[in-house]
mmCIF file with all atom_site columns, C-alpha atoms in Angstrom:
data_model
loop_
_atom_site.group_PDB
_atom_site.id
_atom_site.type_symbol
_atom_site.label_atom_id
_atom_site.label_alt_id
_atom_site.label_comp_id
_atom_site.label_asym_id
_atom_site.label_entity_id
_atom_site.label_seq_id
_atom_site.pdbx_PDB_ins_code
_atom_site.Cartn_x
_atom_site.Cartn_y
_atom_site.Cartn_z
_atom_site.occupancy
_atom_site.B_iso_or_equiv
_atom_site.pdbx_formal_charge
_atom_site.auth_seq_id
_atom_site.auth_comp_id
_atom_site.auth_asym_id
_atom_site.auth_atom_id
_atom_site.pdbx_PDB_model_num
ATOM 1   C CA . MET A 1 1   ? 98.919 104.291 128.653 1.00 30.00 ? 1   MET A CA 1
ATOM 2   C CA . ILE A 1 2   ? 97.308 104.005 132.070 1.00 32.00 ? 2   ILE A CA 1
ATOM 3   C CA . CYS A 1 3   ? 96.908 107.662 133.840 1.00 34.00 ? 3   CYS A CA 1
ATOM 4   C CA . ASP A 1 4   ? 95.943 108.494 137.534 1.00 33.00 ? 4   ASP A CA 1
ATOM 5   C CA . ASP A 1 5   ? 95.695 111.477 137.969 1.00 34.00 ? 5   ASP A CA 1
ATOM 6   C CA . GLY A 1 6   ? 94.259 111.614 141.224 1.00 33.00 ? 6   GLY A CA 1
ATOM 7   C CA . VAL A 1 7   ? 90.793 111.121 139.808 1.00 31.00 ? 7   VAL A CA 1
ATOM 8   C CA . GLY A 1 8   ? 91.009 108.346 138.599 1.00 35.00 ? 8   GLY A CA 1
ATOM 9   C CA . PHE A 1 9   ? 91.915 106.326 135.668 1.00 34.00 ? 9   PHE A CA 1
ATOM 10  C CA . GLU A 1 10  ? 91.614 107.337 131.947 1.00 37.00 ? 10  GLU A CA 1
ATOM 11  C CA . VAL A 1 11  ? 93.239 105.856 128.289 1.00 37.00 ? 11  VAL A CA 1
ATOM 12  C CA . ALA A 1 12  ? 95.646 108.724 127.215 1.00 35.00 ? 12  ALA A CA 1
ATOM 13  C CA . HIS A 1 13  ? 95.439 108.193 123.518 1.00 36.00 ? 13  HIS A CA 1
ATOM 14  C CA . CYS A 1 14  ? 91.789 106.491 123.758 1.00 41.00 ? 14  CYS A CA 1
ATOM 15  C CA . VAL A 1 15  ? 90.052 109.027 121.341 1.00 38.00 ? 15  VAL A CA 1
ATOM 16  C CA . ARG A 1 16  ? 86.167 109.329 121.020 1.00 39.00 ? 16  ARG A CA 1
ATOM 17  C CA . ASN A 1 17  ? 85.666 107.869 117.309 1.00 40.00 ? 17  ASN A CA 1
ATOM 18  C CA . GLY A 1 18  ? 87.441 104.861 117.239 1.00 41.00 ? 18  GLY A CA 1
ATOM 19  C CA . GLY A 1 19  ? 90.852 105.911 116.474 1.00 41.00 ? 19  GLY A CA 1
ATOM 20  C CA . PHE A 1 20  ? 94.291 106.375 118.731 1.00 40.00 ? 20  PHE A CA 1
ATOM 21  C CA . GLY A 1 21  ? 96.404 109.670 119.251 1.00 41.00 ? 21  GLY A CA 1
ATOM 22  C CA . TRP A 1 22  ? 99.254 110.363 121.796 1.00 37.00 ? 22  TRP A CA 1
ATOM 23  C CA . GLY A 1 23  ? 98.541 113.443 124.099 1.00 40.00 ? 23  GLY A CA 1
ATOM 24  C CA . ARG A 1 24  ? 94.858 113.430 123.960 1.00 42.00 ? 24  ARG A CA 1
ATOM 25  C CA . ARG A 1 25  ? 93.247 112.608 127.120 1.00 47.00 ? 25  ARG A CA 1
ATOM 26  C CA . VAL A 1 26  ? 89.309 111.235 126.771 1.00 69.00 ? 26  VAL A CA 1
ATOM 27  C CA . THR A 1 27  ? 87.517 109.775 129.828 1.00 89.00 ? 27  THR A CA 1
ATOM 28  C CA . ILE A 1 28  ? 85.739 107.269 128.792 1.00 96.00 ? 28  ILE A CA 1
ATOM 29  C CA . ARG A 1 29  ? 81.645 106.457 128.598 1.00 97.00 ? 29  ARG A CA 1
ATOM 30  C CA . LEU A 1 30  ? 80.399 103.269 129.780 1.00 97.00 ? 30  LEU A CA 1
ATOM 31  C CA . VAL A 1 31  ? 76.557 101.877 129.364 1.00 98.00 ? 31  VAL A CA 1
ATOM 32  C CA . LEU A 1 32  ? 75.276 99.086  132.107 1.00 97.00 ? 32  LEU A CA 1
ATOM 33  C CA . ALA A 1 33  ? 72.636 96.378  131.056 1.00 97.00 ? 33  ALA A CA 1
ATOM 34  C CA . ASP A 1 34  ? 72.484 94.340  134.011 1.00 96.00 ? 34  ASP A CA 1
ATOM 35  C CA . ASP A 1 35  ? 68.018 92.884  135.382 1.00 93.00 ? 35  ASP A CA 1
ATOM 36  C CA . HIS A 1 36  ? 69.539 93.451  138.920 1.00 94.00 ? 36  HIS A CA 1
ATOM 37  C CA . VAL A 1 37  ? 69.744 96.800  140.535 1.00 95.00 ? 37  VAL A CA 1
ATOM 38  C CA . LEU A 1 38  ? 72.075 96.155  143.222 1.00 94.00 ? 38  LEU A CA 1
ATOM 39  C CA . VAL A 1 39  ? 74.585 94.473  140.623 1.00 94.00 ? 39  VAL A CA 1
ATOM 40  C CA . ARG A 1 40  ? 73.898 97.834  138.835 1.00 95.00 ? 40  ARG A CA 1
ATOM 41  C CA . GLN A 1 41  ? 74.177 100.134 141.953 1.00 95.00 ? 41  GLN A CA 1
ATOM 42  C CA . GLY A 1 42  ? 77.581 98.321  142.812 1.00 94.00 ? 42  GLY A CA 1
ATOM 43  C CA . LEU A 1 43  ? 79.150 98.139  138.855 1.00 94.00 ? 43  LEU A CA 1
ATOM 44  C CA . ARG A 1 44  ? 78.464 101.577 138.751 1.00 96.00 ? 44  ARG A CA 1
ATOM 45  C CA . THR A 1 45  ? 80.104 103.046 142.560 1.00 95.00 ? 45  THR A CA 1
ATOM 46  C CA . LEU A 1 46  ? 83.253 99.822  140.720 1.00 94.00 ? 46  LEU A CA 1
ATOM 47  C CA . LEU A 1 47  ? 83.380 101.785 137.767 1.00 96.00 ? 47  LEU A CA 1
ATOM 48  C CA . GLU A 1 48  ? 83.245 105.442 138.641 1.00 95.00 ? 48  GLU A CA 1
ATOM 49  C CA . GLY A 1 49  ? 85.597 105.114 141.347 1.00 94.00 ? 49  GLY A CA 1
ATOM 50  C CA . ALA A 1 50  ? 87.621 104.368 138.525 1.00 94.00 ? 50  ALA A CA 1
ATOM 51  C CA . GLY A 1 51  ? 87.353 107.872 136.801 1.00 94.00 ? 51  GLY A CA 1
ATOM 52  C CA . PHE A 1 52  ? 84.757 106.318 134.362 1.00 96.00 ? 52  PHE A CA 1
ATOM 53  C CA . VAL A 1 53  ? 81.495 107.999 133.308 1.00 97.00 ? 53  VAL A CA 1
ATOM 54  C CA . VAL A 1 54  ? 78.668 106.119 133.477 1.00 97.00 ? 54  VAL A CA 1
ATOM 55  C CA . ALA A 1 55  ? 76.747 107.287 131.013 1.00 97.00 ? 55  ALA A CA 1
ATOM 56  C CA . GLY A 1 56  ? 73.199 105.373 131.850 1.00 97.00 ? 56  GLY A CA 1
ATOM 57  C CA . GLU A 1 57  ? 72.301 101.669 133.118 1.00 97.00 ? 57  GLU A CA 1
ATOM 58  C CA . ALA A 1 58  ? 69.292 99.024  131.882 1.00 96.00 ? 58  ALA A CA 1
ATOM 59  C CA . ALA A 1 59  ? 68.056 95.995  132.413 1.00 95.00 ? 59  ALA A CA 1
ATOM 60  C CA . ASP A 1 60  ? 67.887 94.378  129.613 1.00 91.00 ? 60  ASP A CA 1
ATOM 61  C CA . GLY A 1 61  ? 68.991 93.733  125.864 1.00 90.00 ? 61  GLY A CA 1
ATOM 62  C CA . ARG A 1 62  ? 66.284 95.485  124.271 1.00 87.00 ? 62  ARG A CA 1
ATOM 63  C CA . GLU A 1 63  ? 67.037 99.040  126.293 1.00 94.00 ? 63  GLU A CA 1
ATOM 64  C CA . ALA A 1 64  ? 70.494 98.639  125.857 1.00 95.00 ? 64  ALA A CA 1
ATOM 65  C CA . VAL A 1 65  ? 70.497 98.562  122.562 1.00 94.00 ? 65  VAL A CA 1
ATOM 66  C CA . ARG A 1 66  ? 68.448 101.682 122.415 1.00 95.00 ? 66  ARG A CA 1
ATOM 67  C CA . LEU A 1 67  ? 70.185 103.354 124.905 1.00 96.00 ? 67  LEU A CA 1
ATOM 68  C CA . VAL A 1 68  ? 73.493 102.346 123.368 1.00 97.00 ? 68  VAL A CA 1
ATOM 69  C CA . ARG A 1 69  ? 72.312 103.901 120.060 1.00 96.00 ? 69  ARG A CA 1
ATOM 70  C CA . THR A 1 70  ? 70.663 107.184 121.843 1.00 96.00 ? 70  THR A CA 1
ATOM 71  C CA . GLU A 1 71  ? 74.151 107.669 123.973 1.00 96.00 ? 71  GLU A CA 1
ATOM 72  C CA . ASN A 1 72  ? 76.626 106.640 122.023 1.00 95.00 ? 72  ASN A CA 1
ATOM 73  C CA . PRO A 1 73  ? 78.948 105.468 124.998 1.00 97.00 ? 73  PRO A CA 1
ATOM 74  C CA . ASP A 1 74  ? 82.412 104.428 124.614 1.00 97.00 ? 74  ASP A CA 1
ATOM 75  C CA . VAL A 1 75  ? 81.639 100.943 125.529 1.00 98.00 ? 75  VAL A CA 1
ATOM 76  C CA . ALA A 1 76  ? 79.066 98.600  126.834 1.00 98.00 ? 76  ALA A CA 1
ATOM 77  C CA . VAL A 1 77  ? 78.871 95.870  129.866 1.00 97.00 ? 77  VAL A CA 1
ATOM 78  C CA . ILE A 1 78  ? 76.099 93.686  129.189 1.00 97.00 ? 78  ILE A CA 1
ATOM 79  C CA . ASP A 1 79  ? 75.016 90.971  131.662 1.00 95.00 ? 79  ASP A CA 1
ATOM 80  C CA . ILE A 1 80  ? 74.432 87.397  128.844 1.00 91.00 ? 80  ILE A CA 1
ATOM 81  C CA . SER A 1 81  ? 71.296 86.858  131.082 1.00 86.00 ? 81  SER A CA 1
ATOM 82  C CA . MET A 1 82  ? 68.523 89.218  130.673 1.00 87.00 ? 82  MET A CA 1
ATOM 83  C CA . PRO A 1 83  ? 64.514 89.375  129.912 1.00 78.00 ? 83  PRO A CA 1
ATOM 84  C CA . GLN A 1 84  ? 63.927 90.441  126.097 1.00 72.00 ? 84  GLN A CA 1
ATOM 85  C CA . PHE A 1 85  ? 67.191 90.244  125.044 1.00 80.00 ? 85  PHE A CA 1
ATOM 86  C CA . ASN A 1 86  ? 69.767 88.596  126.192 1.00 87.00 ? 86  ASN A CA 1
ATOM 87  C CA . GLY A 1 87  ? 73.297 89.848  126.194 1.00 91.00 ? 87  GLY A CA 1
ATOM 88  C CA . LEU A 1 88  ? 74.774 87.967  123.615 1.00 86.00 ? 88  LEU A CA 1
ATOM 89  C CA . ASN A 1 89  ? 71.383 88.928  121.720 1.00 84.00 ? 89  ASN A CA 1
ATOM 90  C CA . ALA A 1 90  ? 72.329 92.465  122.784 1.00 90.00 ? 90  ALA A CA 1
ATOM 91  C CA . ALA A 1 91  ? 75.857 92.136  121.508 1.00 91.00 ? 91  ALA A CA 1
ATOM 92  C CA . LEU A 1 92  ? 75.486 90.933  117.785 1.00 85.00 ? 92  LEU A CA 1
ATOM 93  C CA . GLU A 1 93  ? 72.639 93.920  117.809 1.00 87.00 ? 93  GLU A CA 1
ATOM 94  C CA . LEU A 1 94  ? 74.655 96.022  118.406 1.00 93.00 ? 94  LEU A CA 1
ATOM 95  C CA . ALA A 1 95  ? 78.155 95.226  116.908 1.00 91.00 ? 95  ALA A CA 1
ATOM 96  C CA . ARG A 1 96  ? 76.005 95.541  113.452 1.00 88.00 ? 96  ARG A CA 1
ATOM 97  C CA . ILE A 1 97  ? 74.940 99.422  113.817 1.00 92.00 ? 97  ILE A CA 1
ATOM 98  C CA . CYS A 1 98  ? 77.315 100.094 116.503 1.00 94.00 ? 98  CYS A CA 1
ATOM 99  C CA . PRO A 1 99  ? 80.334 99.418  115.403 1.00 94.00 ? 99  PRO A CA 1
ATOM 100 C CA . ARG A 1 100 ? 82.436 101.240 117.221 1.00 95.00 ? 100 ARG A CA 1
ATOM 101 C CA . VAL A 1 101 ? 81.154 100.304 120.402 1.00 97.00 ? 101 VAL A CA 1
ATOM 102 C CA . ARG A 1 102 ? 83.515 98.267  122.710 1.00 97.00 ? 102 ARG A CA 1
ATOM 103 C CA . LEU A 1 103 ? 81.202 95.315  123.804 1.00 97.00 ? 103 LEU A CA 1
ATOM 104 C CA . VAL A 1 104 ? 82.183 93.472  127.267 1.00 97.00 ? 104 VAL A CA 1
ATOM 105 C CA . ILE A 1 105 ? 80.151 90.701  128.653 1.00 96.00 ? 105 ILE A CA 1
ATOM 106 C CA . LEU A 1 106 ? 79.958 90.612  132.765 1.00 95.00 ? 106 LEU A CA 1
ATOM 107 C CA . THR A 1 107 ? 78.584 87.014  133.331 1.00 92.00 ? 107 THR A CA 1
ATOM 108 C CA . GLN A 1 108 ? 78.749 83.936  135.951 1.00 90.00 ? 108 GLN A CA 1
ATOM 109 C CA . HIS A 1 109 ? 78.566 81.567  132.512 1.00 87.00 ? 109 HIS A CA 1
ATOM 110 C CA . ASP A 1 110 ? 82.090 80.092  132.221 1.00 85.00 ? 110 ASP A CA 1
ATOM 111 C CA . GLU A 1 111 ? 80.832 77.600  130.462 1.00 80.00 ? 111 GLU A CA 1
ATOM 112 C CA . GLN A 1 112 ? 82.512 76.600  126.319 1.00 78.00 ? 112 GLN A CA 1
ATOM 113 C CA . GLN A 1 113 ? 79.194 77.292  124.775 1.00 74.00 ? 113 GLN A CA 1
ATOM 114 C CA . TYR A 1 114 ? 79.238 80.967  126.137 1.00 82.00 ? 114 TYR A CA 1
ATOM 115 C CA . VAL A 1 115 ? 82.761 82.065  125.448 1.00 85.00 ? 115 VAL A CA 1
ATOM 116 C CA . ALA A 1 116 ? 82.651 81.105  122.303 1.00 81.00 ? 116 ALA A CA 1
ATOM 117 C CA . GLU A 1 117 ? 78.887 82.515  121.225 1.00 79.00 ? 117 GLU A CA 1
ATOM 118 C CA . ALA A 1 118 ? 79.906 85.985  122.664 1.00 86.00 ? 118 ALA A CA 1
ATOM 119 C CA . LEU A 1 119 ? 83.838 86.193  120.395 1.00 86.00 ? 119 LEU A CA 1
ATOM 120 C CA . ARG A 1 120 ? 81.178 85.430  117.686 1.00 82.00 ? 120 ARG A CA 1
ATOM 121 C CA . CYS A 1 121 ? 79.224 88.044  118.486 1.00 85.00 ? 121 CYS A CA 1
ATOM 122 C CA . GLY A 1 122 ? 81.527 91.121  118.377 1.00 90.00 ? 122 GLY A CA 1
ATOM 123 C CA . VAL A 1 123 ? 82.177 90.405  122.403 1.00 94.00 ? 123 VAL A CA 1
ATOM 124 C CA . LYS A 1 124 ? 86.308 92.090  122.868 1.00 94.00 ? 124 LYS A CA 1
ATOM 125 C CA . GLY A 1 125 ? 85.786 91.299  126.582 1.00 95.00 ? 125 GLY A CA 1
ATOM 126 C CA . TYR A 1 126 ? 84.480 88.372  128.350 1.00 95.00 ? 126 TYR A CA 1
ATOM 127 C CA . VAL A 1 127 ? 84.746 88.602  132.437 1.00 95.00 ? 127 VAL A CA 1
ATOM 128 C CA . LEU A 1 128 ? 83.406 86.621  135.075 1.00 93.00 ? 128 LEU A CA 1
ATOM 129 C CA . LYS A 1 129 ? 81.464 88.030  137.260 1.00 91.00 ? 129 LYS A CA 1
ATOM 130 C CA . ASN A 1 130 ? 83.014 86.293  140.534 1.00 89.00 ? 130 ASN A CA 1
ATOM 131 C CA . GLN A 1 131 ? 86.433 88.073  139.480 1.00 85.00 ? 131 GLN A CA 1
ATOM 132 C CA . ALA A 1 132 ? 84.521 91.855  138.589 1.00 85.00 ? 132 ALA A CA 1
ATOM 133 C CA . ALA A 1 133 ? 86.417 94.287  141.297 1.00 86.00 ? 133 ALA A CA 1
ATOM 134 C CA . ARG A 1 134 ? 89.474 92.604  139.695 1.00 84.00 ? 134 ARG A CA 1
ATOM 135 C CA . ASP A 1 135 ? 88.945 92.486  136.025 1.00 92.00 ? 135 ASP A CA 1
ATOM 136 C CA . LEU A 1 136 ? 86.365 94.924  134.819 1.00 95.00 ? 136 LEU A CA 1
ATOM 137 C CA . VAL A 1 137 ? 88.697 98.055  134.687 1.00 95.00 ? 137 VAL A CA 1
ATOM 138 C CA . ARG A 1 138 ? 91.491 95.686  132.932 1.00 94.00 ? 138 ARG A CA 1
ATOM 139 C CA . ALA A 1 139 ? 88.812 94.779  130.563 1.00 95.00 ? 139 ALA A CA 1
ATOM 140 C CA . ILE A 1 140 ? 87.384 98.246  129.923 1.00 96.00 ? 140 ILE A CA 1
ATOM 141 C CA . GLU A 1 141 ? 90.324 99.655  129.446 1.00 95.00 ? 141 GLU A CA 1
ATOM 142 C CA . GLY A 1 142 ? 91.906 97.170  127.712 1.00 95.00 ? 142 GLY A CA 1
ATOM 143 C CA . VAL A 1 143 ? 88.935 97.228  124.501 1.00 96.00 ? 143 VAL A CA 1
ATOM 144 C CA . CYS A 1 144 ? 89.485 100.635 124.622 1.00 96.00 ? 144 CYS A CA 1
ATOM 145 C CA . ARG A 1 145 ? 93.380 100.296 123.132 1.00 95.00 ? 145 ARG A CA 1
ATOM 146 C CA . GLY A 1 146 ? 92.061 97.797  120.819 1.00 94.00 ? 146 GLY A CA 1
ATOM 147 C CA . GLU A 1 147 ? 93.275 94.317  122.814 1.00 94.00 ? 147 GLU A CA 1
ATOM 148 C CA . VAL A 1 148 ? 90.547 91.784  123.159 1.00 93.00 ? 148 VAL A CA 1
ATOM 149 C CA . TYR A 1 149 ? 90.578 91.019  126.816 1.00 93.00 ? 149 TYR A CA 1
ATOM 150 C CA . LEU A 1 150 ? 89.513 87.834  129.312 1.00 92.00 ? 150 LEU A CA 1
ATOM 151 C CA . SER A 1 151 ? 89.609 86.867  132.296 1.00 89.00 ? 151 SER A CA 1
ATOM 152 C CA . PRO A 1 152 ? 91.744 84.332  133.637 1.00 84.00 ? 152 PRO A CA 1
ATOM 153 C CA . GLY A 1 153 ? 88.818 81.874  134.402 1.00 78.00 ? 153 GLY A CA 1
ATOM 154 C CA . VAL A 1 154 ? 87.599 81.383  130.859 1.00 83.00 ? 154 VAL A CA 1
ATOM 155 C CA . ALA A 1 155 ? 90.786 80.638  129.604 1.00 69.00 ? 155 ALA A CA 1
ATOM 156 C CA . SER A 1 156 ? 90.247 77.101  129.284 1.00 67.00 ? 156 SER A CA 1
ATOM 157 C CA . ALA A 1 157 ? 86.813 77.627  127.576 1.00 66.00 ? 157 ALA A CA 1
ATOM 158 C CA . VAL A 1 158 ? 88.671 79.483  124.979 1.00 68.00 ? 158 VAL A CA 1
ATOM 159 C CA . ALA A 1 159 ? 91.309 77.026  124.290 1.00 62.00 ? 159 ALA A CA 1
ATOM 160 C CA . GLU A 1 160 ? 88.264 73.958  124.215 1.00 63.00 ? 160 GLU A CA 1
ATOM 161 C CA . ALA A 1 161 ? 86.189 76.722  122.124 1.00 58.00 ? 161 ALA A CA 1
ATOM 162 C CA . TYR A 1 162 ? 88.800 77.106  119.629 1.00 58.00 ? 162 TYR A CA 1
ATOM 163 C CA . ALA A 1 163 ? 89.459 73.207  119.753 1.00 54.00 ? 163 ALA A CA 1
ATOM 164 C CA . SER A 1 164 ? 86.095 71.965  119.478 1.00 56.00 ? 164 SER A CA 1
ATOM 165 C CA . PRO A 1 165 ? 83.684 72.312  116.019 1.00 49.00 ? 165 PRO A CA 1
ATOM 166 C CA . GLY A 1 166 ? 80.429 74.039  115.547 1.00 49.00 ? 166 GLY A CA 1
ATOM 167 C CA . ASN A 1 167 ? 78.206 76.649  115.865 1.00 44.00 ? 167 ASN A CA 1
ATOM 168 C CA . GLY A 1 168 ? 77.938 76.716  120.157 1.00 47.00 ? 168 GLY A CA 1
ATOM 169 C CA . ALA A 1 169 ? 75.598 74.688  122.255 1.00 49.00 ? 169 ALA A CA 1
ATOM 170 C CA . ASP A 1 170 ? 73.688 72.410  119.954 1.00 61.00 ? 170 ASP A CA 1
ATOM 171 C CA . GLY A 1 171 ? 74.397 73.680  116.610 1.00 70.00 ? 171 GLY A CA 1
ATOM 172 C CA . LEU A 1 172 ? 72.241 77.007  116.636 1.00 77.00 ? 172 LEU A CA 1
ATOM 173 C CA . SER A 1 173 ? 73.130 80.250  115.274 1.00 75.00 ? 173 SER A CA 1
ATOM 174 C CA . VAL A 1 174 ? 72.742 82.700  116.777 1.00 70.00 ? 174 VAL A CA 1
ATOM 175 C CA . ARG A 1 175 ? 69.498 84.186  115.032 1.00 82.00 ? 175 ARG A CA 1
ATOM 176 C CA . GLU A 1 176 ? 67.820 81.291  116.073 1.00 86.00 ? 176 GLU A CA 1
ATOM 177 C CA . ARG A 1 177 ? 68.883 81.915  119.678 1.00 82.00 ? 177 ARG A CA 1
ATOM 178 C CA . GLN A 1 178 ? 67.062 85.220  119.297 1.00 84.00 ? 178 GLN A CA 1
ATOM 179 C CA . VAL A 1 179 ? 64.068 83.298  117.849 1.00 91.00 ? 179 VAL A CA 1
ATOM 180 C CA . LEU A 1 180 ? 64.437 80.889  120.629 1.00 91.00 ? 180 LEU A CA 1
ATOM 181 C CA . GLN A 1 181 ? 64.246 83.419  123.671 1.00 89.00 ? 181 GLN A CA 1
ATOM 182 C CA . LEU A 1 182 ? 61.726 85.517  122.458 1.00 91.00 ? 182 LEU A CA 1
ATOM 183 C CA . ILE A 1 183 ? 59.686 81.799  121.446 1.00 92.00 ? 183 ILE A CA 1
ATOM 184 C CA . ALA A 1 184 ? 60.305 81.199  124.925 1.00 89.00 ? 184 ALA A CA 1
ATOM 185 C CA . GLU A 1 185 ? 59.343 85.168  126.666 1.00 87.00 ? 185 GLU A CA 1
ATOM 186 C CA . GLY A 1 186 ? 55.553 84.353  124.905 1.00 90.00 ? 186 GLY A CA 1
ATOM 187 C CA . ASN A 1 187 ? 56.068 86.282  121.707 1.00 91.00 ? 187 ASN A CA 1
ATOM 188 C CA . SER A 1 188 ? 54.171 85.669  118.963 1.00 94.00 ? 188 SER A CA 1
ATOM 189 C CA . THR A 1 189 ? 55.247 85.416  115.336 1.00 95.00 ? 189 THR A CA 1
ATOM 190 C CA . LYS A 1 190 ? 54.242 88.762  113.779 1.00 95.00 ? 190 LYS A CA 1
ATOM 191 C CA . ALA A 1 191 ? 55.848 90.467  117.355 1.00 94.00 ? 191 ALA A CA 1
ATOM 192 C CA . ILE A 1 192 ? 58.846 88.288  116.944 1.00 92.00 ? 192 ILE A CA 1
ATOM 193 C CA . ALA A 1 193 ? 59.806 89.648  112.920 1.00 93.00 ? 193 ALA A CA 1
ATOM 194 C CA . VAL A 1 194 ? 58.887 93.340  113.772 1.00 92.00 ? 194 VAL A CA 1
ATOM 195 C CA . ARG A 1 195 ? 61.238 92.856  117.030 1.00 85.00 ? 195 ARG A CA 1
ATOM 196 C CA . LEU A 1 196 ? 64.387 91.316  114.357 1.00 85.00 ? 196 LEU A CA 1
ATOM 197 C CA . GLY A 1 197 ? 63.250 92.956  111.517 1.00 88.00 ? 197 GLY A CA 1
ATOM 198 C CA . ILE A 1 198 ? 62.917 89.857  109.499 1.00 92.00 ? 198 ILE A CA 1
ATOM 199 C CA . SER A 1 199 ? 59.255 88.682  107.105 1.00 94.00 ? 199 SER A CA 1
ATOM 200 C CA . ALA A 1 200 ? 56.889 85.739  109.534 1.00 94.00 ? 200 ALA A CA 1
ATOM 201 C CA . LYS A 1 201 ? 57.686 83.337  107.241 1.00 95.00 ? 201 LYS A CA 1
ATOM 202 C CA . THR A 1 202 ? 61.511 84.097  108.347 1.00 95.00 ? 202 THR A CA 1
ATOM 203 C CA . VAL A 1 203 ? 60.507 83.012  111.874 1.00 95.00 ? 203 VAL A CA 1
ATOM 204 C CA . GLU A 1 204 ? 58.567 80.556  111.113 1.00 95.00 ? 204 GLU A CA 1
ATOM 205 C CA . SER A 1 205 ? 61.488 78.674  109.265 1.00 94.00 ? 205 SER A CA 1
ATOM 206 C CA . HIS A 1 206 ? 63.405 79.477  112.121 1.00 94.00 ? 206 HIS A CA 1
ATOM 207 C CA . ARG A 1 207 ? 60.773 77.808  114.158 1.00 94.00 ? 207 ARG A CA 1
ATOM 208 C CA . SER A 1 208 ? 61.026 74.833  112.265 1.00 93.00 ? 208 SER A CA 1
ATOM 209 C CA . LYS A 1 209 ? 65.049 74.539  112.200 1.00 93.00 ? 209 LYS A CA 1
ATOM 210 C CA . LEU A 1 210 ? 64.802 74.906  115.680 1.00 94.00 ? 210 LEU A CA 1
ATOM 211 C CA . MET A 1 211 ? 62.807 72.122  116.359 1.00 93.00 ? 211 MET A CA 1
ATOM 212 C CA . ARG A 1 212 ? 64.219 69.949  113.529 1.00 93.00 ? 212 ARG A CA 1
ATOM 213 C CA . LYS A 1 213 ? 67.787 70.438  115.467 1.00 92.00 ? 213 LYS A CA 1
ATOM 214 C CA . LEU A 1 214 ? 66.589 69.635  118.616 1.00 92.00 ? 214 LEU A CA 1
ATOM 215 C CA . ASP A 1 215 ? 64.684 67.222  118.093 1.00 91.00 ? 215 ASP A CA 1
ATOM 216 C CA . ILE A 1 216 ? 61.232 69.087  119.727 1.00 93.00 ? 216 ILE A CA 1
ATOM 217 C CA . HIS A 1 217 ? 58.303 68.586  118.606 1.00 91.00 ? 217 HIS A CA 1
ATOM 218 C CA . ASP A 1 218 ? 55.881 71.990  120.008 1.00 92.00 ? 218 ASP A CA 1
ATOM 219 C CA . THR A 1 219 ? 56.445 75.416  121.471 1.00 91.00 ? 219 THR A CA 1
ATOM 220 C CA . ALA A 1 220 ? 55.815 73.903  125.371 1.00 92.00 ? 220 ALA A CA 1
ATOM 221 C CA . GLY A 1 221 ? 59.515 71.999  124.546 1.00 92.00 ? 221 GLY A CA 1
ATOM 222 C CA . LEU A 1 222 ? 61.086 74.729  123.073 1.00 92.00 ? 222 LEU A CA 1
ATOM 223 C CA . VAL A 1 223 ? 60.301 77.364  126.126 1.00 90.00 ? 223 VAL A CA 1
ATOM 224 C CA . ARG A 1 224 ? 61.383 74.507  128.355 1.00 89.00 ? 224 ARG A CA 1
ATOM 225 C CA . TYR A 1 225 ? 64.257 73.856  125.885 1.00 87.00 ? 225 TYR A CA 1
ATOM 226 C CA . ALA A 1 226 ? 65.116 77.182  126.815 1.00 84.00 ? 226 ALA A CA 1
ATOM 227 C CA . ILE A 1 227 ? 64.751 78.155  130.692 1.00 78.00 ? 227 ILE A CA 1
ATOM 228 C CA . ARG A 1 228 ? 67.208 74.673  130.701 1.00 74.00 ? 228 ARG A CA 1
ATOM 229 C CA . ARG A 1 229 ? 70.182 76.321  129.391 1.00 70.00 ? 229 ARG A CA 1
ATOM 230 C CA . GLY A 1 230 ? 69.584 78.963  130.322 1.00 64.00 ? 230 GLY A CA 1
ATOM 231 C CA . VAL A 1 231 ? 68.117 81.557  127.148 1.00 73.00 ? 231 VAL A CA 1
ATOM 232 C CA . THR A 1 232 ? 65.540 82.387  129.255 1.00 71.00 ? 232 THR A CA 1
ATOM 233 C CA . GLN A 1 233 ? 64.802 82.956  132.833 1.00 62.00 ? 233 GLN A CA 1
ATOM 234 C CA . ALA A 1 234 ? 61.784 80.986  134.210 1.00 57.00 ? 234 ALA A CA 1
#
């Protein structure tokens, strides 16, 4: 049930601890993550105008994870293409450490592999940026009711994803994509191990698997691939 009491929209039975109870009115608190300041400003204006509270903003995936842990919002709205940790990597981490927080991806990517990977990472809402003004408020309200919300523009991608076997583009796992992004951004094996909480030996194992799966034989080739696929920015 969505109510408008003159100051914006609230979910009448969205309880902060993840449950729902009739007659309780709680304003939804959000964290926004996008590496473009103007985009974040526009989103803040849109969402605060709809009655939500923006508890904080992040410019990259790592900052988004830290901010969600400290602010404990109801919903995190995350872009995919961000430095350090992209949005899918951030979503994967947040689904593990903050499972109560609902995750909404806001992106320009409508390709099958992104939508399918987002759902596997625990994302409950997937909104295209060119449909944000219409869909984002609905998505946030929907995920707070326990629903999954997908922009109409990605419906066909979801159907194709579930009709096709495999783990997304080129068969890479989420962890392999995390390692790939960090390699492409110039991190050492030791630094990657610390960031992901795994051993250096495991990082090297993922690097070897990446090269074998992608038929790439050096780090420079991995970097070029990551840039070409939008895993990281040039």
